mmCIF file of C-alpha atoms in Angstrom:
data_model
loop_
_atom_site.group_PDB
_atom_site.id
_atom_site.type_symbol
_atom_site.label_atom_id
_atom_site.label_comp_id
_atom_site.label_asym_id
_atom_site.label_seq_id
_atom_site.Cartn_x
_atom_site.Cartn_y
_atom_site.Cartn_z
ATOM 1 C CA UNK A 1 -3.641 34.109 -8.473
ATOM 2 C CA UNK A 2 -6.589 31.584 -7.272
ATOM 3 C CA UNK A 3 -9.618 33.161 -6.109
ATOM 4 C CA UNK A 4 -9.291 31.026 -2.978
ATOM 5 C CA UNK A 5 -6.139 31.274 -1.164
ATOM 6 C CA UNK A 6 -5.296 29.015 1.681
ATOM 7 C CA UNK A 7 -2.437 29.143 4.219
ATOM 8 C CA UNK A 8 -0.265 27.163 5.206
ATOM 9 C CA UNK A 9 -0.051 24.982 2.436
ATOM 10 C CA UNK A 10 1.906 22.171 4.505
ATOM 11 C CA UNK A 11 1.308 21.650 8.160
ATOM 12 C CA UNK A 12 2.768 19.123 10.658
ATOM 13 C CA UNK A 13 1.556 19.333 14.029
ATOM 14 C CA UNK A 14 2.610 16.974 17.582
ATOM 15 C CA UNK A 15 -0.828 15.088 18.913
ATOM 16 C CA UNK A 16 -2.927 17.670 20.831
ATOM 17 C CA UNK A 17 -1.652 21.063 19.172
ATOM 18 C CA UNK A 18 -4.072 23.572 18.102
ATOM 19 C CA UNK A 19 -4.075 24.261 14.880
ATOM 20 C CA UNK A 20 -5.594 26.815 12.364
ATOM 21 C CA UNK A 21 -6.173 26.909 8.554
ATOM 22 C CA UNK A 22 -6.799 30.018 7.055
ATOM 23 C CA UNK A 23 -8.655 30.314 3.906
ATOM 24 C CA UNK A 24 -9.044 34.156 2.234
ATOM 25 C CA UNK A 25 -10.960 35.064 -1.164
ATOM 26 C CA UNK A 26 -10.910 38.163 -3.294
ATOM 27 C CA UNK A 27 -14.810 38.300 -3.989
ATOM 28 C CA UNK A 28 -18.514 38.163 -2.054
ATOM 29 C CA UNK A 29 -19.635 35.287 -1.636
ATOM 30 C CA UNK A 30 -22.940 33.396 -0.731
ATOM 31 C CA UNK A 31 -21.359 31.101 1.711
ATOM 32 C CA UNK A 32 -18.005 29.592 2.164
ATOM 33 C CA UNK A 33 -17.167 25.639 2.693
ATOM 34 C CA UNK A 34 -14.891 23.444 4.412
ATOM 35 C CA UNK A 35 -14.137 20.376 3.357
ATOM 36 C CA UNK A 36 -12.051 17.148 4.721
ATOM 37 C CA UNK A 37 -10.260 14.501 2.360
ATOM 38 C CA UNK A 38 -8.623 11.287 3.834
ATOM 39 C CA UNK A 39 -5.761 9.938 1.685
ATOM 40 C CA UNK A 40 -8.372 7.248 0.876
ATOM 41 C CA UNK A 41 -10.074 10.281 -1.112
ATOM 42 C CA UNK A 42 -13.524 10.698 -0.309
ATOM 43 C CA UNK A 43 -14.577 13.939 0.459
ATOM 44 C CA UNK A 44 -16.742 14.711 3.990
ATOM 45 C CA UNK A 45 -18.427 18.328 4.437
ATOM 46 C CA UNK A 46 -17.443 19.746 7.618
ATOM 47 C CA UNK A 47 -18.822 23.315 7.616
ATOM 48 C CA UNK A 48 -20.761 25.623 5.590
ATOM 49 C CA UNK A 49 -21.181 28.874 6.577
ATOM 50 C CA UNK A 50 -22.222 32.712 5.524
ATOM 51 C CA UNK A 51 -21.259 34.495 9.032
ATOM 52 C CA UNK A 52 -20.135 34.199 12.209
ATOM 53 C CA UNK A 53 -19.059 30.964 13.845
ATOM 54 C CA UNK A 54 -19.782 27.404 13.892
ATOM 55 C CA UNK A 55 -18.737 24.763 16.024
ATOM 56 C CA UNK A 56 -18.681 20.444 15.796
ATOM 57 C CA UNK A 57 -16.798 18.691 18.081
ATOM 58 C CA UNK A 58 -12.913 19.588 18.227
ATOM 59 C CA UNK A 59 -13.587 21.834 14.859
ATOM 60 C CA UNK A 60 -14.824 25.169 14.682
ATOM 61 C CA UNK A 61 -15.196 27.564 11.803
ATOM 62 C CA UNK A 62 -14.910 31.195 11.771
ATOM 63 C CA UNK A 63 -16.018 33.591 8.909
ATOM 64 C CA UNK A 64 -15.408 37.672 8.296
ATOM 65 C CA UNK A 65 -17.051 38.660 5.760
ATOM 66 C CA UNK A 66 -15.407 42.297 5.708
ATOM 67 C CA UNK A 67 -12.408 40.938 5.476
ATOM 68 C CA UNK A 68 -12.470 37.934 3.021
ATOM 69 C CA UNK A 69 -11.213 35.519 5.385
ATOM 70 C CA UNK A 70 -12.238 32.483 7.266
ATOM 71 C CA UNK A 71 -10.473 30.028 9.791
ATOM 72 C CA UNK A 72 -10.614 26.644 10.464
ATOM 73 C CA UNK A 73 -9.353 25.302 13.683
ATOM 74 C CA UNK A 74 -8.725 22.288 15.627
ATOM 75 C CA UNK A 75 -8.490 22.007 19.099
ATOM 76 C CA UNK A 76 -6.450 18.787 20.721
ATOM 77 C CA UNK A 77 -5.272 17.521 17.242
ATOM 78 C CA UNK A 78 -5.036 13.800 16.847
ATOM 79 C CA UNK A 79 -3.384 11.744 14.209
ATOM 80 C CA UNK A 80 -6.622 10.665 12.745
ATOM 81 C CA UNK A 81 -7.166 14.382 11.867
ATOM 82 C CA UNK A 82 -4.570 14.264 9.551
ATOM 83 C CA UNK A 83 -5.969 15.160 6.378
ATOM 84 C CA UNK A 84 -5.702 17.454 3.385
ATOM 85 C CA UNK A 85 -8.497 20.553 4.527
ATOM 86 C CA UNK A 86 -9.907 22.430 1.118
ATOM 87 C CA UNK A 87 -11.853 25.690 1.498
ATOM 88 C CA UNK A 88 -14.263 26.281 -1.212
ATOM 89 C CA UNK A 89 -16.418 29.696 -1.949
ATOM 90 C CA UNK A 90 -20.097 29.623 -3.674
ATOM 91 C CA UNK A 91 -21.210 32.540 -5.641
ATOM 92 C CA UNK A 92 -24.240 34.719 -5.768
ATOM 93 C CA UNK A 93 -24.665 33.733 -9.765
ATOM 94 C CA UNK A 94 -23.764 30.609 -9.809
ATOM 95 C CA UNK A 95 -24.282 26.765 -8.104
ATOM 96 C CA UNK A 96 -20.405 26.203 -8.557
ATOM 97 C CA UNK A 97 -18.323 26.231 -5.907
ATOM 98 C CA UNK A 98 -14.950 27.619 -6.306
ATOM 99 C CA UNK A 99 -11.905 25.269 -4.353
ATOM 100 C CA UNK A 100 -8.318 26.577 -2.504
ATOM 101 C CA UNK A 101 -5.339 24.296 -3.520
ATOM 102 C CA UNK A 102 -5.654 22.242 0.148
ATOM 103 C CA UNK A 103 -3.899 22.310 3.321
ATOM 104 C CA UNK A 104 -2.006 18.940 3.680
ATOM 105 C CA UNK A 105 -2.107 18.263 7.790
ATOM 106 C CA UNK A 106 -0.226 15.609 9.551
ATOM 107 C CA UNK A 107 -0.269 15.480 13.384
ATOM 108 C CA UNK A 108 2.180 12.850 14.536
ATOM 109 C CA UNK A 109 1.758 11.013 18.109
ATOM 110 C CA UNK B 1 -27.192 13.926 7.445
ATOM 111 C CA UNK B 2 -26.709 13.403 3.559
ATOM 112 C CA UNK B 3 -25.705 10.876 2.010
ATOM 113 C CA UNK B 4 -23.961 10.337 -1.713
ATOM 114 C CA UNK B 5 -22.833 7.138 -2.756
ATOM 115 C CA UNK B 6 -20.528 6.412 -5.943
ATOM 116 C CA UNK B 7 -20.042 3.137 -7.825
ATOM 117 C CA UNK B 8 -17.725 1.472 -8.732
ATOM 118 C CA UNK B 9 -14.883 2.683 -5.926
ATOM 119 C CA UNK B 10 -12.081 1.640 -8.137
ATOM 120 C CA UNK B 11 -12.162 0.199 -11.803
ATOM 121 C CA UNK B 12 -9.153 -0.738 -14.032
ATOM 122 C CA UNK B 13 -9.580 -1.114 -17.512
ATOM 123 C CA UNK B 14 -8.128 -1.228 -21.167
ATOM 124 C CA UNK B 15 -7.809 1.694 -23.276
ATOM 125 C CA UNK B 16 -10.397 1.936 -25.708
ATOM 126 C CA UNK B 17 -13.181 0.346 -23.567
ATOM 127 C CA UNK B 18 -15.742 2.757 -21.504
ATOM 128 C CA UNK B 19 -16.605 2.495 -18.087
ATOM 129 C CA UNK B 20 -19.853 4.124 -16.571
ATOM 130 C CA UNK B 21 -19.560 5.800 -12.993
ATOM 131 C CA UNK B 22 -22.871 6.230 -10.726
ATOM 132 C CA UNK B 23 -23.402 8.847 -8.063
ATOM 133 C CA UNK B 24 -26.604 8.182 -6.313
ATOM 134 C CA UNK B 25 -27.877 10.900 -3.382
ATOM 135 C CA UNK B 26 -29.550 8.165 -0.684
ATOM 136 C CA UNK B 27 -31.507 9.976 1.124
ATOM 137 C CA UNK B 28 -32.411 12.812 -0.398
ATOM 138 C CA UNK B 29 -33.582 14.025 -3.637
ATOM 139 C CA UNK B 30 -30.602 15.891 -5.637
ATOM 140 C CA UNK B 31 -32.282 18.527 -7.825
ATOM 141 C CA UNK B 32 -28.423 19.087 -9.057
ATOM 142 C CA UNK B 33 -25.551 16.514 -9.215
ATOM 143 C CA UNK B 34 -21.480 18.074 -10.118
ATOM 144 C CA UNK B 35 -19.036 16.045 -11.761
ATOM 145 C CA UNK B 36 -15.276 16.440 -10.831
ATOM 146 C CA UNK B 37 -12.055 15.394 -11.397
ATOM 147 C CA UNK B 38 -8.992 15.580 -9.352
ATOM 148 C CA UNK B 39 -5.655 14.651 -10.685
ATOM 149 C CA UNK B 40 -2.546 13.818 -7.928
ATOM 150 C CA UNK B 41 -1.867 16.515 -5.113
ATOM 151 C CA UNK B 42 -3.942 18.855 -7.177
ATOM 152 C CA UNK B 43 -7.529 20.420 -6.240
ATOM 153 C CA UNK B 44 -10.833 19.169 -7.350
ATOM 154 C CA UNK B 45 -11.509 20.027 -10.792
ATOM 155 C CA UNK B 46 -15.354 20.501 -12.102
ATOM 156 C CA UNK B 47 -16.442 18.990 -15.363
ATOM 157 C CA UNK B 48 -20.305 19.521 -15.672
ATOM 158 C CA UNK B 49 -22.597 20.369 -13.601
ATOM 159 C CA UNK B 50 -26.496 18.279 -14.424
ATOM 160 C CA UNK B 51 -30.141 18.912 -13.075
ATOM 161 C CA UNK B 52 -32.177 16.214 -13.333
ATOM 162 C CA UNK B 53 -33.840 15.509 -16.919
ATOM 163 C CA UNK B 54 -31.850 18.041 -18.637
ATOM 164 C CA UNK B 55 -28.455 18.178 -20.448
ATOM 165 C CA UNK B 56 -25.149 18.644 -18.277
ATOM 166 C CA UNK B 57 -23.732 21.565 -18.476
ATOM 167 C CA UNK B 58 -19.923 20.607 -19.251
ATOM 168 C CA UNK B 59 -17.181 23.206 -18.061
ATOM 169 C CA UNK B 60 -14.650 24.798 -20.655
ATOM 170 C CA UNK B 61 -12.245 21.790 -22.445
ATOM 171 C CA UNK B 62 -14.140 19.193 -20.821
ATOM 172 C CA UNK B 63 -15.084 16.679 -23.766
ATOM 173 C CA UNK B 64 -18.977 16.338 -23.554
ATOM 174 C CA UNK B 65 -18.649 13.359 -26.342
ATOM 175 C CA UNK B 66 -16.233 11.542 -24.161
ATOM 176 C CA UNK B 67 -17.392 12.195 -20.809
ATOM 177 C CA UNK B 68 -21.469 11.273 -21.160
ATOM 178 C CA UNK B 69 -23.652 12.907 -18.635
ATOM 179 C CA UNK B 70 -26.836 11.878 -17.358
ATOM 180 C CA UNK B 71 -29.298 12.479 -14.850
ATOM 181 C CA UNK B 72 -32.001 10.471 -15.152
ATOM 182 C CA UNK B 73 -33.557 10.808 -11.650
ATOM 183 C CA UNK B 74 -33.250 13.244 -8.713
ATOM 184 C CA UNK B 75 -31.392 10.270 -7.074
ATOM 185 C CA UNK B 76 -29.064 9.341 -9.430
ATOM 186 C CA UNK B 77 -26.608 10.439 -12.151
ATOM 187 C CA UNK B 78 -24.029 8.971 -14.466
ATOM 188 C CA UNK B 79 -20.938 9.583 -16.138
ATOM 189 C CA UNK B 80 -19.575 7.425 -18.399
ATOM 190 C CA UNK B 81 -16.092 7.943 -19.868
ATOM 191 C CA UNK B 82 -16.248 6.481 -23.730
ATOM 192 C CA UNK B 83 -13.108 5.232 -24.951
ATOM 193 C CA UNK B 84 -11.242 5.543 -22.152
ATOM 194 C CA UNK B 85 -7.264 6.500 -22.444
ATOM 195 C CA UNK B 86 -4.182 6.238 -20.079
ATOM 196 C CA UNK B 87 -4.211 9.970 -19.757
ATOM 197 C CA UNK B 88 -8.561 9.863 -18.650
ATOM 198 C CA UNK B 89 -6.755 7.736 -15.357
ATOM 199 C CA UNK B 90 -7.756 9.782 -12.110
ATOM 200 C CA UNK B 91 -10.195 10.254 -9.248
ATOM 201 C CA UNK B 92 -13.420 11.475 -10.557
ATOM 202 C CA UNK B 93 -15.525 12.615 -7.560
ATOM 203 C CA UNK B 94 -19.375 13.253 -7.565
ATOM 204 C CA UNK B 95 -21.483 15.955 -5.111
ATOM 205 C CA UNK B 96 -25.368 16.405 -4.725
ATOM 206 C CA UNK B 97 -27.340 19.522 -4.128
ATOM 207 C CA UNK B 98 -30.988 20.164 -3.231
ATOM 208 C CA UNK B 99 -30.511 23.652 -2.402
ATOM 209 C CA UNK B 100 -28.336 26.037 -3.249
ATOM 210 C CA UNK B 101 -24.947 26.533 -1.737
ATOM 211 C CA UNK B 102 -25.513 22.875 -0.429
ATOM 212 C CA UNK B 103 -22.795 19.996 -2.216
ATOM 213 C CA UNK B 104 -22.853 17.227 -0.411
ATOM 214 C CA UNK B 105 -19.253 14.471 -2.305
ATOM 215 C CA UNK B 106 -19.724 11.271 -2.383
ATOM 216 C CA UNK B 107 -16.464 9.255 -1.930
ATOM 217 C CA UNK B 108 -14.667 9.005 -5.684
ATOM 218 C CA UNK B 109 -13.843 6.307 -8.382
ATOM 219 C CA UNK B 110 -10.006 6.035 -8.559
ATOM 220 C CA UNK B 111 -9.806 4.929 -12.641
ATOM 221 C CA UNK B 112 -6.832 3.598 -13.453
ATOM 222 C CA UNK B 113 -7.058 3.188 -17.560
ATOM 223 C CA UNK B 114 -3.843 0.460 -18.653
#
Protein backbone atom coordinates (compact mmCIF):
# COMPACT_ATOMS: atom_id res chain seq x y z
CA UNK A 1 0.00 0.00 0.00
CA UNK A 2 1.59 3.62 -0.94
CA UNK A 3 1.66 6.04 1.74
CA UNK A 4 -0.08 8.44 -0.64
CA UNK A 5 -3.19 7.28 -2.14
CA UNK A 6 -4.92 9.17 -4.85
CA UNK A 7 -8.39 8.71 -6.40
CA UNK A 8 -9.51 8.39 -9.27
CA UNK A 9 -6.66 7.14 -10.95
CA UNK A 10 -8.17 7.91 -14.57
CA UNK A 11 -10.44 10.82 -15.17
CA UNK A 12 -12.13 12.13 -18.37
CA UNK A 13 -14.16 15.07 -18.00
CA UNK A 14 -16.50 17.29 -20.98
CA UNK A 15 -15.01 21.15 -21.14
CA UNK A 16 -16.39 23.08 -18.12
CA UNK A 17 -17.09 20.09 -15.57
CA UNK A 18 -15.99 20.38 -12.11
CA UNK A 19 -13.79 18.12 -11.13
CA UNK A 20 -12.07 16.83 -7.88
CA UNK A 21 -8.90 14.79 -7.07
CA UNK A 22 -8.64 13.35 -3.89
CA UNK A 23 -5.39 12.57 -2.38
CA UNK A 24 -5.39 10.63 1.35
CA UNK A 25 -2.16 9.55 3.46
CA UNK A 26 -1.75 7.23 6.38
CA UNK A 27 0.74 9.52 8.44
CA UNK A 28 1.24 13.42 9.86
CA UNK A 29 2.61 15.35 7.84
CA UNK A 30 4.36 18.85 7.66
CA UNK A 31 2.57 19.97 4.62
CA UNK A 32 1.07 18.33 1.65
CA UNK A 33 1.76 19.27 -2.25
CA UNK A 34 0.11 19.41 -5.45
CA UNK A 35 1.71 19.13 -8.36
CA UNK A 36 0.84 19.49 -12.33
CA UNK A 37 2.74 17.52 -15.21
CA UNK A 38 2.00 18.26 -18.96
CA UNK A 39 2.68 15.27 -21.25
CA UNK A 40 5.69 17.43 -22.25
CA UNK A 41 6.92 16.45 -18.57
CA UNK A 42 7.93 19.29 -16.65
CA UNK A 43 6.64 19.55 -13.42
CA UNK A 44 4.77 23.09 -12.13
CA UNK A 45 3.90 23.48 -8.23
CA UNK A 46 0.42 24.37 -7.84
CA UNK A 47 -0.25 24.27 -4.07
CA UNK A 48 1.41 23.67 -0.90
CA UNK A 49 -0.38 23.61 2.02
CA UNK A 50 -0.52 22.52 5.98
CA UNK A 51 -4.39 23.52 6.66
CA UNK A 52 -7.28 24.83 5.50
CA UNK A 53 -7.83 26.08 1.97
CA UNK A 54 -6.12 27.71 -0.79
CA UNK A 55 -7.27 29.12 -3.84
CA UNK A 56 -5.46 30.24 -7.61
CA UNK A 57 -7.50 30.88 -10.30
CA UNK A 58 -9.97 27.94 -11.38
CA UNK A 59 -7.91 25.60 -8.71
CA UNK A 60 -8.43 25.36 -5.19
CA UNK A 61 -6.96 23.07 -2.59
CA UNK A 62 -8.49 21.75 0.44
CA UNK A 63 -6.66 19.99 3.39
CA UNK A 64 -8.08 17.94 6.73
CA UNK A 65 -5.68 17.19 8.67
CA UNK A 66 -7.89 14.89 11.07
CA UNK A 67 -8.74 13.03 8.48
CA UNK A 68 -5.68 12.42 6.18
CA UNK A 69 -7.20 13.76 3.20
CA UNK A 70 -6.93 16.60 0.82
CA UNK A 71 -8.82 17.69 -2.46
CA UNK A 72 -7.96 19.24 -5.42
CA UNK A 73 -10.55 20.80 -7.57
CA UNK A 74 -11.19 22.50 -10.72
CA UNK A 75 -13.86 24.62 -11.49
CA UNK A 76 -14.91 25.18 -15.45
CA UNK A 77 -12.37 22.51 -16.71
CA UNK A 78 -10.76 23.22 -20.02
CA UNK A 79 -8.81 20.99 -22.28
CA UNK A 80 -5.59 22.69 -21.51
CA UNK A 81 -6.08 21.39 -17.91
CA UNK A 82 -5.61 18.11 -18.97
CA UNK A 83 -2.81 16.82 -17.15
CA UNK A 84 -1.55 14.03 -14.93
CA UNK A 85 -2.17 15.81 -11.03
CA UNK A 86 0.44 14.08 -8.32
CA UNK A 87 -0.10 14.72 -4.60
CA UNK A 88 2.98 14.53 -2.62
CA UNK A 89 3.34 14.56 1.47
CA UNK A 90 6.59 16.10 3.36
CA UNK A 91 7.54 14.76 6.67
CA UNK A 92 8.37 16.17 10.02
CA UNK A 93 12.02 14.23 9.84
CA UNK A 94 12.79 14.51 6.69
CA UNK A 95 13.25 17.12 3.39
CA UNK A 96 11.80 14.25 1.11
CA UNK A 97 8.69 14.45 -0.17
CA UNK A 98 6.71 11.38 -0.53
CA UNK A 99 4.55 11.16 -4.25
CA UNK A 100 0.78 9.39 -5.04
CA UNK A 101 0.89 7.32 -8.33
CA UNK A 102 -0.95 10.50 -10.40
CA UNK A 103 -4.31 11.24 -11.55
CA UNK A 104 -4.26 11.15 -15.43
CA UNK A 105 -7.09 14.03 -16.46
CA UNK A 106 -8.38 14.62 -19.87
CA UNK A 107 -11.23 17.12 -20.42
CA UNK A 108 -12.36 16.91 -24.01
CA UNK A 109 -14.16 20.04 -25.83
CA UNK B 1 7.84 32.95 -8.25
CA UNK B 2 10.76 30.30 -8.47
CA UNK B 3 12.40 29.37 -10.97
CA UNK B 4 14.55 25.92 -11.83
CA UNK B 5 16.00 25.43 -15.04
CA UNK B 6 17.51 21.98 -16.39
CA UNK B 7 19.96 21.43 -19.25
CA UNK B 8 20.10 19.71 -21.70
CA UNK B 9 16.02 19.11 -22.33
CA UNK B 10 16.66 16.03 -24.31
CA UNK B 11 20.05 14.20 -25.10
CA UNK B 12 20.56 10.92 -27.08
CA UNK B 13 23.58 9.13 -26.80
CA UNK B 14 25.66 5.81 -27.16
CA UNK B 15 25.98 3.36 -24.52
CA UNK B 16 29.08 3.58 -22.79
CA UNK B 17 29.50 7.40 -23.10
CA UNK B 18 28.32 9.80 -20.02
CA UNK B 19 26.26 12.67 -20.24
CA UNK B 20 26.16 15.45 -17.45
CA UNK B 21 22.63 17.00 -16.55
CA UNK B 22 22.45 20.67 -14.87
CA UNK B 23 19.68 21.94 -12.65
CA UNK B 24 20.26 25.53 -11.91
CA UNK B 25 17.63 27.48 -9.28
CA UNK B 26 17.50 31.21 -11.19
CA UNK B 27 16.43 33.20 -8.89
CA UNK B 28 16.96 32.02 -5.81
CA UNK B 29 19.57 30.42 -3.81
CA UNK B 30 18.84 26.47 -3.37
CA UNK B 31 20.36 25.48 -0.01
CA UNK B 32 19.08 21.78 -1.22
CA UNK B 33 18.71 20.42 -4.81
CA UNK B 34 16.69 16.48 -5.28
CA UNK B 35 17.46 14.31 -8.02
CA UNK B 36 14.65 12.11 -9.58
CA UNK B 37 13.82 9.78 -11.96
CA UNK B 38 10.60 8.85 -13.49
CA UNK B 39 10.25 5.91 -15.74
CA UNK B 40 6.86 5.71 -18.27
CA UNK B 41 3.31 6.19 -16.57
CA UNK B 42 5.06 5.65 -13.30
CA UNK B 43 5.60 8.32 -10.34
CA UNK B 44 8.64 10.34 -9.73
CA UNK B 45 11.29 8.38 -8.25
CA UNK B 46 14.09 10.13 -5.85
CA UNK B 47 17.73 9.29 -6.27
CA UNK B 48 19.76 11.68 -3.93
CA UNK B 49 19.04 14.37 -2.34
CA UNK B 50 22.49 17.25 -2.21
CA UNK B 51 23.11 20.50 -0.08
CA UNK B 52 25.40 22.60 -1.43
CA UNK B 53 29.27 21.72 -0.83
CA UNK B 54 28.57 18.45 0.63
CA UNK B 55 28.15 14.84 -0.65
CA UNK B 56 24.60 13.73 -2.08
CA UNK B 57 22.89 11.72 -0.18
CA UNK B 58 21.88 8.81 -2.74
CA UNK B 59 18.54 6.83 -1.92
CA UNK B 60 18.60 2.90 -1.43
CA UNK B 61 19.88 0.96 -4.99
CA UNK B 62 20.62 4.13 -6.54
CA UNK B 63 24.33 3.69 -7.94
CA UNK B 64 26.32 6.69 -6.40
CA UNK B 65 29.43 5.59 -8.83
CA UNK B 66 27.21 5.81 -11.82
CA UNK B 67 25.00 8.56 -11.09
CA UNK B 68 27.74 11.52 -9.91
CA UNK B 69 26.31 14.18 -7.75
CA UNK B 70 27.38 17.56 -7.28
CA UNK B 71 26.51 20.72 -5.88
CA UNK B 72 28.92 23.06 -6.30
CA UNK B 73 26.92 26.29 -5.68
CA UNK B 74 23.58 27.20 -4.05
CA UNK B 75 22.51 27.82 -7.72
CA UNK B 76 23.47 24.95 -9.36
CA UNK B 77 23.85 21.14 -9.25
CA UNK B 78 24.84 18.28 -11.49
CA UNK B 79 24.28 14.84 -12.23
CA UNK B 80 26.14 13.09 -14.49
CA UNK B 81 25.25 9.52 -15.53
CA UNK B 82 28.85 7.62 -16.27
CA UNK B 83 28.64 4.99 -18.71
CA UNK B 84 25.41 5.35 -19.66
CA UNK B 85 23.21 2.05 -20.69
CA UNK B 86 19.91 1.44 -22.66
CA UNK B 87 18.23 0.54 -19.43
CA UNK B 88 19.68 4.36 -17.58
CA UNK B 89 17.05 5.82 -20.69
CA UNK B 90 14.31 7.97 -18.81
CA UNK B 91 13.20 11.38 -17.57
CA UNK B 92 15.40 12.47 -14.82
CA UNK B 93 13.76 15.53 -13.18
CA UNK B 94 15.51 18.07 -10.79
CA UNK B 95 13.69 20.30 -7.72
CA UNK B 96 15.23 23.17 -5.52
CA UNK B 97 14.59 24.01 -1.94
CA UNK B 98 15.55 26.98 0.26
CA UNK B 99 13.32 26.11 2.97
CA UNK B 100 11.92 23.31 4.11
CA UNK B 101 8.82 21.71 2.75
CA UNK B 102 9.53 24.05 -0.32
CA UNK B 103 10.60 21.85 -3.91
CA UNK B 104 10.32 23.88 -6.51
CA UNK B 105 10.97 20.95 -10.40
CA UNK B 106 12.50 22.21 -12.96
CA UNK B 107 11.25 20.79 -16.32
CA UNK B 108 13.28 17.20 -16.95
CA UNK B 109 15.95 15.72 -19.38
CA UNK B 110 14.21 12.96 -21.42
CA UNK B 111 17.65 10.56 -22.00
CA UNK B 112 17.24 8.33 -24.48
CA UNK B 113 20.65 6.01 -24.25
CA UNK B 114 20.87 3.85 -28.03
Amino acid sequence: KNEVEQSPQNLTAQEGEFITINCSYSVGISALHWLQQHPGGGIVSLFMLSSGKKKHGRLIATINIQEKHSSLHITASHPRDSAVYICARGSYNTDKLIFGTGTRLQVFP
Amino acid sequence: GAVVSQHPSRVICKSGTSVKIECRSLDFQATTMFWYRQFPKQSLMLMATSNEGSKATYEQGVEKDKFLINHASLTLSTLTVTSAHPEDSSFYICSASALRDEQFFGPGTRLTVL
